[in-house]
mmCIF file of C-alpha atoms and ligand atoms in Angstrom:
data_model
loop_
_atom_site.group_PDB
_atom_site.id
_atom_site.type_symbol
_atom_site.label_atom_id
_atom_site.label_comp_id
_atom_site.label_asym_id
_atom_site.label_seq_id
_atom_site.Cartn_x
_atom_site.Cartn_y
_atom_site.Cartn_z
ATOM 1 C CA MET A 1006 -58.873 30.324 -60.245
ATOM 2 C CA ASN A 1007 -60.039 33.155 -58.029
ATOM 3 C CA PRO A 1008 -63.794 33.707 -57.747
ATOM 4 C CA PRO A 1009 -65.005 37.238 -58.478
ATOM 5 C CA ALA A 1010 -64.998 39.565 -55.487
ATOM 6 C CA PRO A 1011 -68.366 39.708 -53.741
ATOM 7 C CA SER A 1012 -70.027 43.057 -53.411
ATOM 8 C CA GLY A 1013 -70.024 42.887 -49.630
ATOM 9 C CA TYR A 1014 -67.504 44.034 -47.093
ATOM 10 C CA ALA A 1015 -64.316 42.023 -46.818
ATOM 11 C CA LEU A 1016 -60.620 42.555 -46.522
ATOM 12 C CA PRO A 1017 -59.167 42.616 -50.019
ATOM 13 C CA PRO A 1018 -57.943 39.181 -51.042
ATOM 14 C CA GLN A 1019 -54.302 38.488 -50.270
ATOM 15 C CA ARG A 1020 -52.133 35.493 -50.800
ATOM 16 C CA SER A 1021 -52.912 33.178 -47.901
ATOM 17 C CA THR A 1022 -50.249 32.499 -45.305
ATOM 18 C CA GLY A 1023 -50.749 28.843 -46.168
ATOM 19 C CA ALA A 1024 -51.945 28.127 -42.652
ATOM 20 C CA ALA A 1025 -55.305 26.940 -43.949
ATOM 21 C CA PRO A 1026 -56.590 23.702 -42.414
ATOM 22 C CA ALA A 1027 -55.593 20.172 -43.284
ATOM 23 C CA THR A 1028 -59.056 18.564 -42.935
ATOM 24 C CA SER A 1029 -60.636 17.513 -46.164
ATOM 25 C CA THR A 1030 -64.049 19.122 -46.614
ATOM 26 C CA LEU A 1031 -65.927 22.226 -45.551
ATOM 27 C CA ARG A 1032 -68.444 20.217 -43.566
ATOM 28 C CA GLU A 1033 -65.751 18.368 -41.605
ATOM 29 C CA HIS A 1034 -63.879 21.567 -40.934
ATOM 30 C CA LEU A 1035 -66.910 23.481 -39.687
ATOM 31 C CA ALA A 1036 -68.427 20.630 -37.708
ATOM 32 C CA GLY A 1037 -65.101 20.230 -35.876
ATOM 33 C CA GLN A 1038 -64.942 23.933 -35.071
ATOM 34 C CA LEU A 1039 -68.545 24.017 -33.891
ATOM 35 C CA ARG A 1040 -68.145 20.914 -31.720
ATOM 36 C CA ARG A 1041 -65.036 22.288 -30.043
ATOM 37 C CA LEU A 1042 -66.605 25.727 -29.574
ATOM 38 C CA LEU A 1043 -69.718 24.248 -27.950
ATOM 39 C CA ASP A 1044 -67.537 22.223 -25.588
ATOM 40 C CA ALA A 1045 -65.465 25.303 -24.718
ATOM 41 C CA ALA A 1046 -68.613 27.267 -23.881
ATOM 42 C CA ASP A 1047 -70.189 24.313 -22.096
ATOM 43 C CA VAL A 1048 -73.189 24.380 -24.416
ATOM 44 C CA THR A 1049 -73.833 20.667 -24.550
ATOM 45 C CA CYS A 1050 -77.624 20.234 -24.443
ATOM 46 C CA SER A 1051 -79.369 18.141 -27.083
ATOM 47 C CA PRO A 1052 -80.472 21.085 -29.311
ATOM 48 C CA ALA A 1053 -76.775 22.006 -29.577
ATOM 49 C CA ARG A 1054 -75.979 18.465 -30.679
ATOM 50 C CA ASP A 1055 -78.807 18.764 -33.220
ATOM 51 C CA ALA A 1056 -77.027 21.796 -34.648
ATOM 52 C CA VAL A 1057 -73.812 19.839 -35.198
ATOM 53 C CA ARG A 1058 -75.824 17.132 -36.926
ATOM 54 C CA LEU A 1059 -77.790 19.616 -39.064
ATOM 55 C CA LEU A 1060 -74.872 21.831 -40.058
ATOM 56 C CA PRO A 1061 -73.540 19.817 -43.041
ATOM 57 C CA GLY A 1062 -76.990 19.904 -44.655
ATOM 58 C CA LEU A 1063 -77.195 23.670 -44.216
ATOM 59 C CA LEU A 1064 -73.990 24.432 -46.083
ATOM 60 C CA GLY A 1065 -75.414 23.749 -49.530
ATOM 61 C CA PRO A 1066 -73.454 22.269 -52.401
ATOM 62 C CA ALA A 1067 -70.135 23.462 -50.947
ATOM 63 C CA ALA A 1068 -70.424 21.113 -47.938
ATOM 64 C CA GLY A 1069 -68.704 18.056 -49.348
ATOM 65 C CA ARG A 1070 -66.221 19.866 -51.560
ATOM 66 C CA PRO A 1071 -62.550 19.520 -50.637
ATOM 67 C CA LEU A 1072 -61.178 22.683 -49.078
ATOM 68 C CA SER A 1073 -58.182 22.461 -51.360
ATOM 69 C CA ALA A 1074 -60.520 23.098 -54.330
ATOM 70 C CA GLY A 1075 -61.259 26.575 -52.939
ATOM 71 C CA PRO A 1076 -64.649 28.231 -52.440
ATOM 72 C CA LEU A 1077 -67.454 27.125 -54.738
ATOM 73 C CA SER A 1078 -68.796 30.638 -54.994
ATOM 74 C CA PRO A 1079 -67.840 33.979 -53.416
ATOM 75 C CA SER A 1080 -69.989 34.019 -50.294
ATOM 76 C CA PHE A 1081 -69.542 37.220 -48.339
ATOM 77 C CA VAL A 1082 -70.454 35.688 -45.003
ATOM 78 C CA SER A 1083 -66.728 35.456 -44.253
ATOM 79 C CA ASP A 1084 -63.791 37.198 -45.913
ATOM 80 C CA ASP A 1085 -62.280 33.997 -47.332
ATOM 81 C CA HIS A 1086 -65.703 33.138 -48.869
ATOM 82 C CA SER A 1087 -66.536 30.417 -46.343
ATOM 83 C CA PRO A 1088 -70.367 30.367 -46.360
ATOM 84 C CA ALA A 1089 -70.401 30.341 -42.536
ATOM 85 C CA GLU A 1090 -69.368 32.318 -39.482
ATOM 86 C CA LEU A 1091 -69.336 31.313 -35.824
ATOM 87 C CA SER A 1092 -69.653 33.650 -32.853
ATOM 88 C CA VAL A 1093 -69.663 33.580 -29.088
ATOM 89 C CA SER A 1094 -71.907 35.964 -27.230
ATOM 90 C CA PHE A 1095 -71.066 36.919 -23.649
ATOM 91 C CA ALA A 1096 -73.465 38.370 -21.101
ATOM 92 C CA ALA A 1097 -71.996 40.200 -18.130
ATOM 93 C CA ASP A 1098 -73.960 38.146 -15.666
ATOM 94 C CA GLY A 1099 -75.338 35.256 -17.648
ATOM 95 C CA ALA A 1100 -74.346 32.221 -19.638
ATOM 96 C CA PRO A 1101 -72.642 32.552 -23.032
ATOM 97 C CA THR A 1102 -74.271 31.429 -26.251
ATOM 98 C CA VAL A 1103 -72.677 29.990 -29.380
ATOM 99 C CA ARG A 1104 -74.044 31.080 -32.719
ATOM 100 C CA VAL A 1105 -73.695 29.751 -36.245
ATOM 101 C CA LEU A 1106 -74.493 31.762 -39.353
ATOM 102 C CA VAL A 1107 -74.725 30.008 -42.738
ATOM 103 C CA GLU A 1108 -75.512 30.782 -46.352
ATOM 104 C CA PRO A 1109 -77.317 27.628 -47.506
ATOM 105 C CA GLY A 1110 -77.710 28.924 -51.070
ATOM 106 C CA CYS A 1111 -74.015 29.509 -51.628
ATOM 107 C CA GLY A 1112 -73.162 28.100 -55.042
ATOM 108 C CA ALA A 1113 -76.809 27.405 -55.900
ATOM 109 C CA GLY A 1114 -76.853 29.266 -59.210
ATOM 110 C CA THR A 1115 -79.065 32.344 -59.552
ATOM 111 C CA ALA A 1116 -80.053 34.581 -56.637
ATOM 112 C CA ALA A 1117 -83.550 33.085 -56.841
ATOM 113 C CA ASP A 1118 -82.146 29.520 -56.613
ATOM 114 C CA SER A 1119 -80.081 30.636 -53.677
ATOM 115 C CA GLY A 1120 -83.189 32.057 -51.977
ATOM 116 C CA ARG A 1121 -85.021 28.747 -52.480
ATOM 117 C CA ALA A 1122 -82.100 26.803 -51.009
ATOM 118 C CA GLY A 1123 -82.142 29.202 -48.052
ATOM 119 C CA LEU A 1124 -85.854 28.605 -47.479
ATOM 120 C CA ARG A 1125 -85.383 24.834 -47.609
ATOM 121 C CA ALA A 1126 -82.606 25.043 -45.017
ATOM 122 C CA LEU A 1127 -84.773 27.267 -42.855
ATOM 123 C CA ASP A 1128 -87.552 24.669 -43.069
ATOM 124 C CA ARG A 1129 -85.178 21.994 -41.836
ATOM 125 C CA MET A 1130 -84.149 24.142 -38.880
ATOM 126 C CA ALA A 1131 -87.758 25.068 -38.154
ATOM 127 C CA SER A 1132 -88.917 21.463 -38.031
ATOM 128 C CA CYS A 1133 -85.947 20.325 -35.947
ATOM 129 C CA TRP A 1134 -86.543 22.949 -33.247
ATOM 130 C CA ASP A 1135 -90.260 23.522 -33.636
ATOM 131 C CA VAL A 1136 -89.987 27.060 -34.939
ATOM 132 C CA ASP A 1137 -92.657 28.948 -36.854
ATOM 133 C CA ALA A 1138 -91.105 30.468 -39.976
ATOM 134 C CA GLU A 1139 -94.336 32.210 -41.003
ATOM 135 C CA PRO A 1140 -92.939 35.758 -40.545
ATOM 136 C CA VAL A 1141 -90.629 35.121 -43.507
ATOM 137 C CA ALA A 1142 -93.616 34.365 -45.745
ATOM 138 C CA ARG A 1143 -94.988 37.814 -44.951
ATOM 139 C CA VAL A 1144 -92.071 39.495 -46.728
ATOM 140 C CA THR A 1145 -91.060 36.983 -49.423
ATOM 141 C CA ASP A 1146 -92.188 39.297 -52.225
ATOM 142 C CA LEU A 1147 -89.967 42.078 -50.821
ATOM 143 C CA PHE A 1148 -86.774 40.080 -50.260
ATOM 144 C CA LEU A 1149 -87.027 37.011 -52.461
ATOM 145 C CA PRO A 1150 -88.481 38.222 -55.785
ATOM 146 C CA ALA A 1151 -88.161 36.014 -58.864
ATOM 147 C CA ALA A 1152 -85.479 38.299 -60.304
ATOM 148 C CA ALA A 1153 -83.621 38.906 -57.037
ATOM 149 C CA ARG A 1154 -80.392 40.909 -57.165
ATOM 150 C CA GLY A 1155 -77.461 41.430 -54.872
ATOM 151 C CA PRO A 1156 -74.691 39.485 -53.243
ATOM 152 C CA PHE A 1157 -76.919 37.116 -51.249
ATOM 153 C CA SER A 1158 -80.548 36.071 -50.770
ATOM 154 C CA LEU A 1159 -81.033 34.490 -47.381
ATOM 155 C CA TRP A 1160 -78.780 33.579 -44.510
ATOM 156 C CA CYS A 1161 -79.880 31.621 -41.434
ATOM 157 C CA ALA A 1162 -78.427 31.545 -37.975
ATOM 158 C CA VAL A 1163 -78.983 29.668 -34.772
ATOM 159 C CA ASP A 1164 -78.288 30.883 -31.252
ATOM 160 C CA LEU A 1165 -77.356 27.875 -29.081
ATOM 161 C CA ARG A 1166 -77.824 28.148 -25.338
ATOM 162 C CA ARG A 1167 -76.739 26.004 -22.382
ATOM 163 C CA THR A 1168 -80.337 25.066 -21.746
ATOM 164 C CA GLY A 1169 -83.522 25.170 -23.740
ATOM 165 C CA PRO A 1170 -84.319 25.398 -27.412
ATOM 166 C CA PRO A 1171 -82.201 27.605 -29.660
ATOM 167 C CA GLY A 1172 -83.264 30.879 -31.224
ATOM 168 C CA VAL A 1173 -83.335 30.956 -35.007
ATOM 169 C CA LYS A 1174 -82.611 34.052 -37.099
ATOM 170 C CA VAL A 1175 -82.978 34.820 -40.767
ATOM 171 C CA TYR A 1176 -81.114 37.555 -42.653
ATOM 172 C CA LEU A 1177 -82.627 39.067 -45.786
ATOM 173 C CA ASN A 1178 -81.214 41.365 -48.454
ATOM 174 C CA PRO A 1179 -82.751 44.875 -48.617
ATOM 175 C CA GLU A 1180 -81.156 45.321 -52.056
ATOM 176 C CA ALA A 1181 -83.045 42.387 -53.589
ATOM 177 C CA HIS A 1182 -84.884 44.864 -55.878
ATOM 178 C CA GLY A 1183 -81.721 46.914 -56.473
ATOM 179 C CA ALA A 1184 -79.753 49.223 -54.188
ATOM 180 C CA ASP A 1185 -81.895 52.217 -55.156
ATOM 181 C CA ARG A 1186 -85.014 50.547 -53.723
ATOM 182 C CA ALA A 1187 -83.522 49.303 -50.435
ATOM 183 C CA ALA A 1188 -85.041 52.087 -48.300
ATOM 184 C CA GLU A 1189 -88.497 51.499 -49.781
ATOM 185 C CA VAL A 1190 -88.213 47.739 -49.171
ATOM 186 C CA VAL A 1191 -87.147 48.233 -45.540
ATOM 187 C CA GLU A 1192 -89.884 50.759 -44.854
ATOM 188 C CA GLU A 1193 -92.502 48.373 -46.236
ATOM 189 C CA ALA A 1194 -91.116 45.443 -44.224
ATOM 190 C CA LEU A 1195 -91.122 47.470 -40.989
ATOM 191 C CA THR A 1196 -94.699 48.486 -41.730
ATOM 192 C CA ARG A 1197 -95.813 44.871 -42.247
ATOM 193 C CA PHE A 1198 -94.314 43.889 -38.896
ATOM 194 C CA GLY A 1199 -96.092 46.742 -37.109
ATOM 195 C CA PHE A 1200 -93.329 49.344 -37.027
ATOM 196 C CA ARG A 1201 -94.783 51.873 -39.464
ATOM 197 C CA ALA A 1202 -93.626 54.817 -37.350
ATOM 198 C CA ALA A 1203 -90.052 53.573 -36.971
ATOM 199 C CA TRP A 1204 -88.680 54.466 -40.386
ATOM 200 C CA PRO A 1205 -89.701 58.163 -40.430
ATOM 201 C CA ALA A 1206 -88.365 58.469 -36.857
ATOM 202 C CA LEU A 1207 -85.066 56.960 -37.964
ATOM 203 C CA THR A 1208 -84.579 58.979 -41.136
ATOM 204 C CA ALA A 1209 -85.556 62.229 -39.426
ATOM 205 C CA ARG A 1210 -82.339 61.994 -37.434
ATOM 206 C CA ALA A 1211 -80.080 62.954 -40.316
ATOM 207 C CA GLU A 1212 -76.931 62.752 -38.226
ATOM 208 C CA SER A 1213 -77.653 59.106 -37.495
ATOM 209 C CA TRP A 1214 -78.826 57.997 -40.842
ATOM 210 C CA CYS A 1215 -76.905 59.516 -43.732
ATOM 211 C CA PRO A 1216 -78.201 57.951 -46.943
ATOM 212 C CA ASP A 1217 -75.058 58.905 -48.850
ATOM 213 C CA ARG A 1218 -72.797 57.229 -46.278
ATOM 214 C CA GLY A 1219 -74.946 54.349 -45.168
ATOM 215 C CA ARG A 1220 -75.979 51.110 -46.728
ATOM 216 C CA LEU A 1221 -78.879 48.972 -45.586
ATOM 217 C CA LEU A 1222 -77.086 45.669 -45.187
ATOM 218 C CA PHE A 1223 -79.643 43.224 -43.762
ATOM 219 C CA LEU A 1224 -83.147 43.016 -42.424
ATOM 220 C CA ALA A 1225 -83.143 40.199 -39.889
ATOM 221 C CA LEU A 1226 -85.982 38.397 -38.126
ATOM 222 C CA ASP A 1227 -85.925 36.413 -34.899
ATOM 223 C CA LEU A 1228 -87.970 33.244 -35.289
ATOM 224 C CA GLY A 1229 -89.168 30.849 -32.645
ATOM 225 C CA HIS A 1230 -87.786 30.712 -29.161
ATOM 226 C CA TRP A 1231 -87.026 34.266 -28.044
ATOM 227 C CA GLN A 1232 -88.251 36.121 -24.990
ATOM 228 C CA GLU A 1233 -88.965 39.051 -27.234
ATOM 229 C CA PRO A 1234 -88.523 38.460 -30.981
ATOM 230 C CA ARG A 1235 -86.901 41.348 -32.826
ATOM 231 C CA VAL A 1236 -87.004 42.805 -36.302
ATOM 232 C CA LYS A 1237 -83.482 44.066 -36.873
ATOM 233 C CA LEU A 1238 -82.074 46.536 -39.340
ATOM 234 C CA TYR A 1239 -78.327 46.490 -40.064
ATOM 235 C CA ILE A 1240 -76.728 49.648 -41.448
ATOM 236 C CA ALA A 1241 -73.106 49.885 -42.629
ATOM 237 C CA HIS A 1242 -71.653 53.369 -42.133
ATOM 238 C CA GLN A 1243 -69.001 54.498 -44.579
ATOM 239 C CA GLY A 1244 -66.226 56.563 -42.991
ATOM 240 C CA PHE A 1245 -68.025 57.154 -39.688
ATOM 241 C CA SER A 1246 -66.273 58.763 -36.747
ATOM 242 C CA VAL A 1247 -66.685 57.476 -33.198
ATOM 243 C CA GLU A 1248 -68.987 60.450 -32.514
ATOM 244 C CA GLU A 1249 -71.196 59.610 -35.478
ATOM 245 C CA ALA A 1250 -71.458 55.994 -34.309
ATOM 246 C CA GLU A 1251 -72.354 57.312 -30.862
ATOM 247 C CA ALA A 1252 -75.145 59.406 -32.368
ATOM 248 C CA VAL A 1253 -76.713 56.264 -33.837
ATOM 249 C CA ALA A 1254 -76.355 54.573 -30.433
ATOM 250 C CA GLY A 1255 -78.277 57.550 -29.041
ATOM 251 C CA LEU A 1256 -81.391 56.405 -30.910
ATOM 252 C CA LEU A 1257 -81.838 53.821 -28.146
ATOM 253 C CA PRO A 1258 -83.899 55.560 -25.489
ATOM 254 C CA GLY A 1259 -82.813 55.634 -21.856
ATOM 255 C CA ARG A 1260 -79.284 54.276 -22.256
ATOM 256 C CA ASN A 1261 -75.990 56.141 -22.276
ATOM 257 C CA PRO A 1262 -74.583 56.198 -25.850
ATOM 258 C CA ARG A 1263 -71.098 56.984 -24.489
ATOM 259 C CA ARG A 1264 -70.761 53.298 -23.639
ATOM 260 C CA ALA A 1265 -70.919 52.506 -27.349
ATOM 261 C CA GLY A 1266 -68.378 55.253 -28.099
ATOM 262 C CA ASP A 1267 -65.904 53.963 -25.496
ATOM 263 C CA PHE A 1268 -66.338 50.440 -26.803
ATOM 264 C CA CYS A 1269 -65.698 51.646 -30.353
ATOM 265 C CA ARG A 1270 -62.515 53.466 -29.291
ATOM 266 C CA THR A 1271 -61.113 50.419 -27.495
ATOM 267 C CA VAL A 1272 -61.899 47.862 -30.189
ATOM 268 C CA GLY A 1273 -60.833 50.246 -32.963
ATOM 269 C CA GLY A 1274 -57.480 50.788 -31.256
ATOM 270 C CA GLY A 1275 -58.020 54.519 -30.957
ATOM 271 C CA ALA A 1276 -59.234 55.030 -34.534
ATOM 272 C CA ARG A 1277 -61.187 58.250 -34.798
ATOM 273 C CA ARG A 1278 -62.624 57.587 -38.218
ATOM 274 C CA PHE A 1279 -63.462 54.186 -39.685
ATOM 275 C CA ASP A 1280 -62.697 54.693 -43.329
ATOM 276 C CA GLY A 1281 -61.573 51.149 -44.010
ATOM 277 C CA LEU A 1282 -64.214 48.466 -43.493
ATOM 278 C CA PRO A 1283 -67.329 50.187 -42.158
ATOM 279 C CA LEU A 1284 -68.780 50.195 -38.661
ATOM 280 C CA VAL A 1285 -72.129 48.423 -38.679
ATOM 281 C CA SER A 1286 -75.055 49.438 -36.469
ATOM 282 C CA CYS A 1287 -78.024 47.217 -35.854
ATOM 283 C CA LEU A 1288 -81.274 48.727 -34.592
ATOM 284 C CA SER A 1289 -83.786 46.241 -33.272
ATOM 285 C CA PHE A 1290 -87.500 46.714 -32.899
ATOM 286 C CA THR A 1291 -89.828 44.783 -30.619
ATOM 287 C CA ARG A 1292 -93.442 45.129 -29.575
ATOM 288 C CA ARG A 1293 -92.192 47.017 -26.493
ATOM 289 C CA ASP A 1294 -91.826 50.183 -28.588
ATOM 290 C CA ARG A 1295 -93.391 50.524 -32.019
ATOM 291 C CA GLU A 1296 -91.525 53.688 -32.944
ATOM 292 C CA ARG A 1297 -88.118 53.698 -31.323
ATOM 293 C CA PRO A 1298 -85.536 50.929 -31.223
ATOM 294 C CA SER A 1299 -85.570 48.605 -28.212
ATOM 295 C CA GLY A 1300 -82.005 47.566 -28.939
ATOM 296 C CA HIS A 1301 -78.830 48.837 -30.561
ATOM 297 C CA THR A 1302 -75.705 46.890 -31.476
ATOM 298 C CA LEU A 1303 -72.450 48.384 -32.685
ATOM 299 C CA HIS A 1304 -70.199 46.016 -34.676
ATOM 300 C CA VAL A 1305 -66.576 47.080 -35.008
ATOM 301 C CA PRO A 1306 -64.737 45.332 -37.910
ATOM 302 C CA VAL A 1307 -61.602 44.943 -35.831
ATOM 303 C CA ARG A 1308 -59.874 42.943 -38.580
ATOM 304 C CA ASP A 1309 -59.254 46.093 -40.581
ATOM 305 C CA TYR A 1310 -58.003 48.136 -37.619
ATOM 306 C CA ALA A 1311 -55.500 45.795 -35.968
ATOM 307 C CA ARG A 1312 -52.257 44.334 -37.302
ATOM 308 C CA ASP A 1313 -53.097 40.745 -36.377
ATOM 309 C CA ASP A 1314 -55.410 38.562 -34.329
ATOM 310 C CA ARG A 1315 -53.238 38.836 -31.213
ATOM 311 C CA VAL A 1316 -53.946 42.580 -31.176
ATOM 312 C CA ALA A 1317 -57.629 41.971 -31.953
ATOM 313 C CA ARG A 1318 -57.816 39.373 -29.149
ATOM 314 C CA ASP A 1319 -56.277 41.778 -26.646
ATOM 315 C CA ARG A 1320 -58.838 44.448 -27.504
ATOM 316 C CA ALA A 1321 -61.720 41.960 -27.259
ATOM 317 C CA ALA A 1322 -60.315 40.781 -23.907
ATOM 318 C CA ALA A 1323 -60.182 44.392 -22.691
ATOM 319 C CA VAL A 1324 -63.855 45.061 -23.415
ATOM 320 C CA LEU A 1325 -64.911 41.671 -22.052
ATOM 321 C CA GLY A 1326 -62.934 42.294 -18.862
ATOM 322 C CA ALA A 1327 -64.456 45.759 -18.472
ATOM 323 C CA HIS A 1328 -67.937 44.197 -18.669
ATOM 324 C CA GLY A 1329 -67.132 41.446 -16.177
ATOM 325 C CA ALA A 1330 -67.396 38.725 -18.843
ATOM 326 C CA ASP A 1331 -65.339 35.527 -18.972
ATOM 327 C CA VAL A 1332 -62.067 36.290 -20.780
ATOM 328 C CA THR A 1333 -60.824 32.704 -20.481
ATOM 329 C CA LEU A 1334 -63.724 31.608 -22.682
ATOM 330 C CA LEU A 1335 -62.449 33.945 -25.401
ATOM 331 C CA ASP A 1336 -59.102 32.154 -25.440
ATOM 332 C CA LYS A 1337 -60.746 28.752 -25.408
ATOM 333 C CA ALA A 1338 -62.980 29.814 -28.310
ATOM 334 C CA LEU A 1339 -60.009 30.988 -30.375
ATOM 335 C CA ALA A 1340 -58.183 27.723 -29.701
ATOM 336 C CA ALA A 1341 -61.325 25.821 -30.738
ATOM 337 C CA MET A 1342 -61.233 27.547 -34.117
ATOM 338 C CA THR A 1343 -57.607 27.145 -35.121
ATOM 339 C CA PRO A 1344 -54.248 25.864 -33.906
ATOM 340 C CA ARG A 1345 -52.385 28.723 -35.638
ATOM 341 C CA ARG A 1346 -50.617 31.473 -33.715
ATOM 342 C CA LEU A 1347 -52.812 34.554 -33.407
ATOM 343 C CA SER A 1348 -49.996 36.817 -34.544
ATOM 344 C CA ASP A 1349 -49.644 34.847 -37.811
ATOM 345 C CA GLY A 1350 -52.799 36.196 -39.402
ATOM 346 C CA VAL A 1351 -55.661 38.655 -39.171
ATOM 347 C CA GLY A 1352 -59.408 38.152 -39.606
ATOM 348 C CA LEU A 1353 -60.004 35.141 -37.364
ATOM 349 C CA ILE A 1354 -61.818 37.721 -35.246
ATOM 350 C CA SER A 1355 -63.884 39.562 -37.836
ATOM 351 C CA TYR A 1356 -66.028 41.776 -35.623
ATOM 352 C CA VAL A 1357 -66.502 42.524 -31.951
ATOM 353 C CA SER A 1358 -69.922 43.921 -31.058
ATOM 354 C CA LEU A 1359 -71.650 45.541 -28.118
ATOM 355 C CA ALA A 1360 -75.423 45.057 -27.877
ATOM 356 C CA ARG A 1361 -77.471 47.201 -25.526
ATOM 357 C CA SER A 1362 -81.195 47.024 -25.045
ATOM 358 C CA THR A 1363 -83.896 48.682 -23.019
ATOM 359 C CA GLY A 1364 -84.931 45.255 -21.724
ATOM 360 C CA GLY A 1365 -81.782 43.722 -20.263
ATOM 361 C CA PRO A 1366 -78.045 43.826 -19.604
ATOM 362 C CA PRO A 1367 -75.518 44.455 -22.412
ATOM 363 C CA ARG A 1368 -73.981 41.615 -24.395
ATOM 364 C CA LEU A 1369 -70.626 41.401 -26.144
ATOM 365 C CA THR A 1370 -70.110 39.162 -29.150
ATOM 366 C CA VAL A 1371 -66.913 38.012 -30.824
ATOM 367 C CA TYR A 1372 -67.363 36.890 -34.462
ATOM 368 C CA LEU A 1373 -65.077 34.160 -35.723
ATOM 369 C CA SER A 1374 -64.130 33.325 -39.279
ATOM 370 C CA PRO A 1375 -63.769 29.619 -40.131
ATOM 371 C CA GLU A 1376 -60.635 30.399 -42.202
ATOM 372 C CA ALA A 1377 -61.563 27.353 -44.256
ATOM 373 C CA TYR A 1378 -59.995 28.553 -47.483
ATOM 374 C CA ALA A 1379 -57.447 31.153 -46.479
ATOM 375 C CA VAL A 1380 -55.744 32.915 -43.616
ATOM 376 C CA HIS A 1381 -55.215 36.595 -44.238
ATOM 377 C CA PRO A 1382 -51.623 37.590 -43.469
ATOM 378 C CA PRO A 1383 -51.032 40.260 -40.819
ATOM 379 C CA HIS A 1384 -51.369 43.863 -41.976
ATOM 380 C CA ASP A 1385 -48.523 46.252 -42.253
ATOM 381 C CA PRO A 1386 -47.483 47.298 -38.683
ATOM 382 C CA SER A 1387 -48.776 50.855 -39.251
ATOM 383 C CA ARG A 1388 -52.306 49.399 -38.895
ATOM 384 C CA ASP A 1389 -51.847 49.356 -35.140
ATOM 385 C CA THR A 1390 -52.021 53.115 -35.105
ATOM 386 C CA ALA A 1391 -55.305 54.877 -35.568
ATOM 387 C CA PRO A 1392 -56.469 53.995 -39.119
ATOM 388 C CA GLY A 1393 -58.115 57.422 -39.443
ATOM 389 C CA GLU A 1394 -54.613 58.836 -39.453
ATOM 390 C CA ARG A 1395 -53.239 56.327 -41.927
ATOM 391 C CA GLY A 1396 -51.272 57.921 -44.795
HETATM 392 N N1 LIG B 225 -68.812 39.535 -44.013
HETATM 393 C C1 LIG B 225 -69.848 40.531 -44.196
HETATM 394 C C2 LIG B 225 -69.385 41.858 -43.614
HETATM 395 O O1 LIG B 225 -68.419 41.899 -42.907
HETATM 396 C C3 LIG B 225 -71.169 40.149 -43.587
HETATM 397 C C4 LIG B 225 -71.167 39.897 -42.122
HETATM 398 C C5 LIG B 225 -70.888 38.704 -41.536
HETATM 399 C C6 LIG B 225 -71.471 40.827 -41.065
HETATM 400 N N2 LIG B 225 -71.017 38.831 -40.172
HETATM 401 C C7 LIG B 225 -71.365 40.100 -39.860
HETATM 402 C C8 LIG B 225 -71.823 42.184 -41.031
HETATM 403 C C9 LIG B 225 -71.588 40.713 -38.612
HETATM 404 C C10 LIG B 225 -72.046 42.779 -39.796
HETATM 405 C C11 LIG B 225 -71.927 42.062 -38.601
HETATM 406 O O2 LIG B 225 -70.024 42.846 -43.884
#
C-alpha cells in the first residue's frame, strides 16, 4: 500500500528500480551509512560515535521496522519517505562536517504527538552533548500548538565535526497554525529572538520575497555549540529564475550575489527557470546584525534538473573543484551511501547548496538521501537540457 503523498517537495513517486538495500531495518541501514560516511570524512571523535549510538533512538517508531514493509508514514525529509537525510559540508579551507537530519515523530500519530516525540529526541541529544534547548521553549506556542497542522512538527539535526562537540539544530514548521498564518508566525518568532526589524526589511524587497511564489518552509534554530548561533528562515521559491535567486542572495550585505547565480547555473545544468522542484533560500540571522541577514544559503534541488546521479555528481564536483574543496571526499561519501551505479537512479543527491556569510568563508553542502525504501529511476534524457525549456 502506498502512503499518501506528503505536502512537501519531492519527486513524484515512481516505481523503484528495485535497487533498494538488502539490510533488514531502517536503523541498521542508516547506522551503516552514517558510520561509513564518518569514516570517509575522517570524523571519528567520540561525539561522532555518540551520534551513531543515538541515531536508532531518534528515528521514532520506524527504526526497527523492516525496510521491506515500506515507510511507516510519509515523512518528507527524503523523497522516498525515509525520516532522515545525511549531508556532507565542505569548507574551501577547512575540515568537512557530516550532518544528520531526522524526523523523530515520523509515524507518531497526530502532529501534536509528533511534536512531542521530536522534543523528547531533542532532549536526548541535548543531554548527550550538553546543549541548552531553552530557545525552543520560547517559541513552542508558535510552532507546536495543541492542534498543530502541516506535514511535520519538528526535525532535529546534528553537525558532526572532526574535533569538538557537535552543533545541534532544530527545524520548526511555520505553517503549524495553517499556511495563511505562516508569515505572522515567522515575524513573531524573529521578534522573540531579537530580530524585530528583519521581517519588514525582508518583505520590503518585493523582488526577493514574493508571497505568491514563496513558501516559508522552516524556521530553524542553532542550539549549543556554535561560534555564532543562527536563527534561520528557509523559503521555497516557486518557478524562480537564476536572476530572481540572485536577488535574494543580494540581501546578504557586502558579498557578491553573482557567486550564488553562477553556482545555481552550474548545479542546475544551465536551467534558467526552476519550475520543477523549487530553489530554496535560507537567510540566517545572528547577533552581528539585527536587521539584515548575516548568512545566505542557496539550495538547488539538483535531483529534478539532472537525468541521474552521475550527472548530479559531476555538477557537484564542478562547484566543489571551483571552490578548492576536496572532490575525492564527494566520491567516498557517495560510495558510503550506496553500492549502486550512480547512473542507475536519481535523487541520491537531493540538493547541493552554497552558503555564504559575512563572518567567514563559503561552504558547499551535498545532501544525500538514504534511499532506504526506494531508488528513483533516472529521468527521461531530456532532463539534461535546461528544465526551463522543457516542453
Ligand atoms: N525533502 C524536503 C524538500 O526537499 C525537505 C528538505 C530536506 C529540504 N532537506 C532539505 C529542503 C534541504 C531544503 C533544503 O523540500
